[in-house]
Amino acid sequence: MNHEDPVLLHTEGRVRHLTLNRPRALNALNHAMVLRMAEALDAAEHDPGVTAVLLTGAGERGLCAGGDIRAVRDDAVAGGRASLDFWRDEYRLNARIARFPKPYIALMDGIVMGGGVGVSAHGSVRIVTERSRIAMPETGIGFVPDVGGTYLLGTAPGELGTHLALTGEAIGAADALLCGLADHFVPAQGLAALVADLGACTTPEDVTATAGRHARPAPGGVLAAHRAWIDSCYAADTVEEIVDRLTGHEAPAARETAATILAKAPTSLKVTLESVRRARRLGGLEAVLDQEYRVSTAAFAGPDLVEGVRAQIVDKDRDPRWDPAELSRVTHADVARHFAPLGDRELGLGPAPEAG
């Protein structure tokens, strides 16, 4: 094992370990890592000596902070297409994880955002800890939730997923369990014992049972207490009406949320709401990933992704200049173009899109 590899591979007992290994970048995903993971899953699936796969992140801060968005911005500024190739393989990996025939265990400890959600929350055994901070924060950088995020958020109870998609809010263990993004809470100090016991498992059933034995009640979350105003306000048809309902609500948290949303990219907000609503109708993950690839391709060509990453990551002035700068100036046509079929450039995981 070369400790400089961006994804480390080794086997303990009958469990194949995949460790994301860019700790100084909070294990942000790049194309090489995605391809390495795909190859590792292919090998593990066909190895009779492997019962399960375990995903972890190197370092102390988290599993994965997402994709390497600085590299995406550089690619967009240069007029390249490498990011589109990266997303194509990344989304295919997300689908591969979801249908992997052996237990795929993800330790969602620490920061798990964006692409980190894509390589963990589609797994079959998803473990969170008291240190977990899980988010799809794309609207804050002029992008739209991807990696199957709109599928996951679209299946969350009530309008919780819409709330998380628009605000980019980070949630802890209990709320991740409530939203269906995780399966078990295990205290961080208990992870080593869990991993050791998993190594002794010889069947998929053993893996599932072992994870369950190590699970504990999660510390209290936040979202359950806010369900009433979240479900009421986010049931509106448009982002503008959602903001109006939040602003006019008696709950202080609702009014604070309105201000949070208004700081995000207006185009991203409208496309995100449409993406989540469409994802619910599409049903299957593969069809949603196809839709997300169309949306990501369109967003890559727009001005807000470059500007959002500049403001948040490059210059860090936290003062993005969105174009358009107001929700009222984002037209139906602006939103619709994000969902236009790509012809021979489609991702092609699900059924072909219908004309119109």
PDB file of C-alpha atoms in Angstrom, residues 240 266 270 324-331 334:
ATOM      1  CA  GLU A 240     -40.286  33.648  -3.600  1.00  0.00           C
ATOM      2  CA  PRO A 266     -30.926  33.127  -6.946  1.00  0.00           C
ATOM      3  CA  LYS A 270     -34.853  28.178  -8.284  1.00  0.00           C
ATOM      4  CA  PRO A 324     -28.941  37.649 -11.782  1.00  0.00           C
ATOM      5  CA  ALA A 325     -28.712  39.089  -8.267  1.00  0.00           C
ATOM      6  CA  GLU A 326     -32.419  38.838  -7.436  1.00  0.00           C
ATOM      7  CA  LEU A 327     -34.922  35.997  -7.466  1.00  0.00           C
ATOM      8  CA  SER A 328     -37.407  38.072  -9.449  1.00  0.00           C
ATOM      9  CA  ARG A 329     -34.967  38.314 -12.339  1.00  0.00           C
ATOM     10  CA  VAL A 330     -34.528  34.550 -12.729  1.00  0.00           C
ATOM     11  CA  THR A 331     -36.992  33.552 -15.455  1.00  0.00           C
ATOM     12  CA  ASP A 334     -33.429  30.355 -17.094  1.00  0.00           C
TER      13      ASP A 334
END
